[in-house]
């Protein structure tokens, strides 16, 4: 369904607004005329086959890839305005990447690095408590002092989510959190995301199938060759959702694209 300009809502209470977005990274169109609104507090799944454009779309949402045409706004501010965007309200968890050599940082250090602003770290007095809270949110409070390279893939994914959560984002964007992890980890992740959704966090999650996250998703958008081919409530959509049919109210979240520094000496962790 196309957003028509005469009814599109773009205000500070709108988390995500995508208008006629096309992306071309030099190899031909990757996204073609995408329109999307994400209501405040809702959980949206982006589905589609390999190469359909899901990751490119979430990267475009946070300005990591430029639009060829169209625009993306977060909280009523165009992403192209960079500094004016309230990045502190947006949490982004990229697709899992293997670090080489393996990252020796502890879970606590990785999560703490989520407080980086530019090149500066502003931990503040309550930072260690926030690290603990974020790790507790993903069920890893008791692993804070362990090196993440000893963690399983699913546990590493949860640490990265905790890293995104430390600033208490209003909008959390997660790219394929379920890939390559066992069912117990998937269920643990689903429970964390359900708690966040219940607390009002807006969630955009890239998935190959709804699977364990089905119960918390109230809208699923399917991409095919860079276009939206399906957009609606999945069969398992939560029914206690008064705003579900009103996609003109939104809200949003924080971003960090910084390497994890060695924080041990710096913060005597
Ligand atoms: N930096 C880039 N330069 C050129 N083409 C790219 C670039 N990044 C992605 N693509 C192409 O864009 C298309 C969509 O890729 P994207 O990663 O967005 O798909 P996806 O739906 O997330 O796939 P997957 O499910 O495999 O992660 C693919 O054909 C890919 O080769």
Coordinates of C-alpha atoms and ligand atoms in Angstrom, one line a residue:
X1 CA 0.0 0.0 0.0
X2 CA 1.5 3.4 -1.0
X3 CA 1.5 6.3 1.4
X4 CA -0.2 9.1 -0.3
X5 CA 1.3 12.5 0.5
X6 CA -2.1 14.0 1.5
X7 CA -2.5 11.6 4.5
X8 CA 1.1 10.8 5.4
X9 CA 1.8 11.9 8.9
X10 CA 5.3 13.1 9.6
X11 CA 5.6 14.6 13.1
X12 CA 7.9 14.3 16.1
X13 CA 5.5 11.5 17.3
X14 CA 6.1 9.5 14.2
X15 CA 8.9 7.0 14.7
X16 CA 9.5 5.9 11.1
X17 CA 8.2 7.3 7.9
X18 CA 9.5 6.0 4.5
X19 CA 8.2 7.8 1.4
X20 CA 8.8 6.4 -2.1
X21 CA 12.3 5.3 -1.2
X22 CA 14.5 3.9 -3.9
X23 CA 18.1 2.8 -3.4
X24 CA 20.8 2.0 -6.0
X25 CA 24.3 1.1 -4.9
X26 CA 25.7 1.0 -8.4
X27 CA 24.5 -2.4 -9.4
X28 CA 20.9 -1.5 -10.3
X29 CA 17.9 -0.8 -8.1
X30 CA 18.0 -2.6 -4.7
X31 CA 14.9 -0.8 -3.3
X32 CA 12.2 0.5 -5.5
X33 CA 9.4 2.8 -4.3
X34 CA 9.1 1.7 -0.7
X35 CA 6.5 3.4 1.5
X36 CA 6.2 2.5 5.2
X37 CA 4.9 3.9 8.4
X38 CA 5.5 2.3 11.7
X39 CA 3.0 3.1 14.5
X40 CA 4.3 4.1 18.0
X41 CA 4.9 1.0 20.2
X42 CA 4.2 -1.5 17.4
X43 CA 6.4 -4.4 16.4
X44 CA 7.0 -4.7 12.6
X45 CA 8.7 -7.7 10.9
X46 CA 10.5 -7.2 7.6
X47 CA 10.3 -10.5 5.8
X48 CA 11.6 -11.7 2.4
X49 CA 13.9 -14.1 0.6
X50 CA 17.7 -13.7 0.5
X51 CA 18.6 -10.6 -1.4
X52 CA 15.1 -9.1 -1.3
X53 CA 16.4 -5.9 0.2
X54 CA 15.6 -6.2 4.0
X55 CA 19.1 -5.2 5.3
X56 CA 19.4 -2.4 2.7
X57 CA 16.1 -1.1 3.9
X58 CA 17.0 -1.0 7.6
X59 CA 20.4 0.5 6.7
X60 CA 18.5 3.2 4.8
X61 CA 16.3 3.8 7.8
X62 CA 19.4 4.9 9.8
X63 CA 21.2 6.6 7.0
X64 CA 23.9 3.9 6.4
X65 CA 22.9 3.8 2.7
X66 CA 21.8 6.9 0.8
X67 CA 18.5 7.0 -1.0
X68 CA 18.6 7.4 -4.8
X69 CA 15.2 9.0 -4.4
X70 CA 12.5 9.4 -1.8
X71 CA 13.1 10.0 1.8
X72 CA 13.2 8.5 5.3
X73 CA 12.3 10.4 8.5
X74 CA 12.7 9.4 12.1
X75 CA 10.6 11.2 14.6
X76 CA 9.7 13.8 12.0
X77 CA 13.3 14.6 11.1
X78 CA 14.7 13.5 7.7
X79 CA 17.6 11.1 8.2
X80 CA 19.5 13.1 5.6
X81 CA 19.6 15.9 8.2
X82 CA 22.1 13.7 10.2
X83 CA 22.8 15.8 13.3
X84 CA 19.2 16.8 13.8
X85 CA 18.0 13.2 14.1
X86 CA 17.5 12.1 17.7
X87 CA 19.9 9.1 17.4
X88 CA 19.9 8.6 21.1
X89 CA 16.4 7.3 20.8
X90 CA 17.3 4.7 18.2
X91 CA 18.9 1.3 18.9
X92 CA 20.4 -0.7 16.0
X93 CA 21.6 -4.3 16.1
X94 CA 23.3 -5.2 12.9
X95 CA 23.4 -8.7 11.4
X96 CA 25.8 -10.8 13.3
X97 CA 29.4 -10.4 12.1
X98 CA 32.3 -12.6 13.0
X99 CA 35.2 -10.5 14.3
X100 CA 38.6 -11.6 13.4
X101 CA 40.7 -11.8 15.5
X102 CA 38.0 -12.7 18.0
X103 CA 36.8 -9.8 20.2
X104 CA 38.3 -10.2 23.7
X105 CA 36.1 -7.7 25.4
X106 CA 33.8 -8.8 28.2
X107 CA 30.1 -8.6 27.9
X108 CA 30.1 -5.7 30.3
X109 CA 32.6 -3.8 28.1
X110 CA 30.6 -4.5 24.9
X111 CA 27.4 -3.2 26.5
X112 CA 29.1 -0.2 28.0
X113 CA 30.4 0.8 24.6
X114 CA 26.8 1.4 23.6
X115 CA 27.1 4.7 25.5
X116 CA 29.7 6.0 23.1
X117 CA 28.8 9.3 21.6
X118 CA 31.0 10.1 18.7
X119 CA 34.4 9.1 20.0
X120 CA 33.5 10.0 23.5
X121 CA 32.3 7.7 26.2
X122 CA 30.0 9.3 28.7
X123 CA 29.3 6.6 31.2
X124 CA 28.1 8.7 34.1
X125 CA 27.6 7.5 37.7
X126 CA 24.9 5.0 37.0
X127 CA 26.5 3.4 34.0
X128 CA 27.4 0.1 35.7
X129 CA 23.9 -0.3 36.9
X130 CA 22.6 0.3 33.4
X131 CA 25.0 -2.3 32.0
X132 CA 23.7 -4.8 34.6
X133 CA 20.1 -3.9 33.7
X134 CA 20.7 -4.3 30.0
X135 CA 22.4 -7.6 30.4
X136 CA 19.6 -8.8 32.8
X137 CA 17.1 -7.8 30.1
X138 CA 18.6 -10.4 27.8
X139 CA 19.2 -13.0 30.5
X140 CA 23.0 -12.6 30.8
X141 CA 23.4 -10.7 34.0
X142 CA 25.6 -13.5 35.4
X143 CA 28.0 -13.5 32.4
X144 CA 29.0 -9.8 32.6
X145 CA 32.6 -10.4 33.3
X146 CA 33.2 -13.1 30.6
X147 CA 34.8 -12.5 27.2
X148 CA 32.2 -12.5 24.5
X149 CA 34.4 -14.6 22.2
X150 CA 33.7 -17.5 24.5
X151 CA 29.9 -17.0 24.1
X152 CA 27.7 -18.9 21.7
X153 CA 26.3 -17.1 18.6
X154 CA 23.0 -16.6 20.3
X155 CA 24.6 -15.3 23.5
X156 CA 26.7 -12.8 21.4
X157 CA 23.5 -11.7 19.7
X158 CA 21.9 -11.1 23.1
X159 CA 25.0 -9.1 24.2
X160 CA 24.6 -6.9 21.1
X161 CA 21.0 -6.3 21.9
X162 CA 21.9 -5.4 25.4
X163 CA 24.4 -2.9 23.9
X164 CA 21.6 -1.4 21.9
X165 CA 19.3 -1.3 25.0
X166 CA 21.7 0.5 27.3
X167 CA 20.4 3.9 26.2
X168 CA 16.8 2.7 26.6
X169 CA 15.9 3.4 23.0
X170 CA 12.3 4.1 21.9
X171 CA 12.9 2.3 18.6
X172 CA 14.9 -0.9 18.3
X173 CA 15.9 -2.1 14.9
X174 CA 17.3 -5.6 14.8
X175 CA 18.6 -7.4 11.7
X176 CA 18.1 -11.2 11.7
X177 CA 18.4 -11.9 15.4
X178 CA 17.2 -15.5 15.0
X179 CA 19.7 -16.8 12.4
X180 CA 22.0 -19.5 13.5
X181 CA 20.9 -19.8 17.1
X182 CA 19.2 -22.7 18.9
X183 CA 15.6 -22.8 19.9
X184 CA 16.2 -22.0 23.6
X185 CA 18.1 -18.8 22.6
X186 CA 15.3 -17.9 20.2
X187 CA 12.8 -18.2 22.9
X188 CA 14.9 -16.2 25.3
X189 CA 15.2 -13.5 22.7
X190 CA 11.5 -13.6 22.0
X191 CA 10.8 -13.1 25.7
X192 CA 13.2 -10.1 25.9
X193 CA 11.6 -8.5 22.8
X194 CA 8.1 -9.2 24.2
X195 CA 9.0 -7.4 27.4
X196 CA 10.3 -4.4 25.5
X197 CA 7.2 -4.3 23.3
X198 CA 5.0 -4.4 26.4
X199 CA 7.0 -1.5 27.8
X200 CA 6.2 0.5 24.7
X201 CA 9.3 0.1 22.6
X202 CA 8.8 0.3 18.9
X203 CA 10.5 -2.7 17.2
X204 CA 11.5 -3.3 13.6
X205 CA 13.0 -6.8 13.1
X206 CA 14.3 -8.4 10.0
X207 CA 13.4 -12.1 9.8
X208 CA 13.2 -14.9 7.3
X209 CA 10.1 -16.2 9.1
X210 CA 8.1 -15.0 12.1
X211 CA 8.7 -18.3 13.9
X212 CA 9.3 -17.7 17.7
X213 CA 8.7 -13.9 17.3
X214 CA 5.3 -14.4 15.7
X215 CA 3.3 -13.7 18.9
X216 CA 4.8 -10.2 19.4
X217 CA 4.6 -9.1 15.7
X218 CA 1.6 -7.0 14.8
X219 CA 2.6 -6.1 11.3
X220 CA 4.6 -8.0 8.7
X221 CA 5.9 -6.4 5.6
X222 CA 7.3 -8.7 2.9
X223 CA 9.9 -7.6 0.3
X224 CA 10.6 -9.1 -3.0
X225 CA 13.2 -7.7 -5.3
X226 CA 13.2 -4.4 -3.5
X227 CA 9.5 -3.9 -3.5
X228 CA 6.8 -4.4 -0.8
X229 CA 4.6 -7.3 -2.0
X230 CA 2.7 -7.9 1.3
X231 CA 1.9 -5.6 4.2
X232 CA -0.5 -6.5 7.0
X233 CA -1.2 -8.2 10.3
X234 CA 0.2 -11.7 10.6
X235 CA -2.3 -14.4 11.8
X236 CA -0.7 -14.4 15.2
X237 CA -0.9 -10.6 15.6
X238 CA -1.5 -9.4 19.2
X239 CA -5.2 -8.5 19.5
X240 CA -5.0 -6.1 22.4
X241 CA -3.6 -3.4 20.2
X242 CA -5.9 -0.4 20.1
X243 CA -3.6 1.5 17.7
X244 CA -3.2 -1.3 15.3
X245 CA -5.5 0.0 12.6
X246 CA -4.1 3.5 12.9
X247 CA -0.7 3.6 11.3
X248 CA -0.6 7.4 11.6
X249 CA 0.8 7.5 15.1
X250 CA 4.4 6.6 15.6
X251 CA 7.5 7.0 17.8
X252 CA 11.2 6.0 17.7
X253 CA 15.0 5.4 19.2
X254 CA 19.5 5.2 19.2
X255 CA 22.4 4.2 17.1
X256 CA 26.0 3.3 17.5
X257 CA 28.3 2.3 14.8
X258 CA 31.4 2.4 16.8
X259 CA 34.0 -0.3 17.3
X260 CA 34.1 -1.8 20.8
X261 CA 37.2 -0.2 22.4
X262 CA 39.2 -1.8 25.2
X263 CA 37.4 -0.2 28.2
X264 CA 38.8 -2.4 30.9
X265 CA 41.7 -0.1 31.8
X266 CA 39.7 3.0 31.2
X267 CA 36.9 2.2 33.5
X268 CA 38.7 -0.3 35.8
X269 CA 36.1 -3.0 35.1
Ligands
LIG1 N1 26.9 -2.4 -0.9 C1 26.3 -3.0 -1.9 N2 26.6 -2.8 -3.2 C2 25.9 -3.3 -4.2 N3 24.9 -4.2 -4.0 C3 24.5 -4.5 -2.8 C4 25.2 -3.9 -1.6 N4 24.6 -4.4 -0.5 C5 23.6 -5.3 -0.9 N5 23.6 -5.3 -2.2 C6 22.7 -6.1 -3.0 O1 21.4 -5.7 -2.7 C7 20.5 -6.8 -2.7 C8 19.7 -6.9 -1.4 O2 20.6 -7.2 -0.4 P1 20.2 -7.2 1.1 O3 21.4 -7.5 2.0 O4 19.5 -5.9 1.4 O5 19.1 -8.3 1.1 P2 18.5 -9.1 2.3 O6 17.0 -9.3 2.0 O7 18.8 -8.5 3.6 O8 19.2 -10.5 2.2 P3 19.5 -11.7 3.2 O9 18.2 -12.3 3.7 O10 20.4 -12.6 2.5 O11 20.3 -11.0 4.4 C9 21.3 -8.0 -3.0 O12 21.2 -8.4 -4.4 C10 22.7 -7.6 -2.7 O13 23.6 -8.2 -3.5

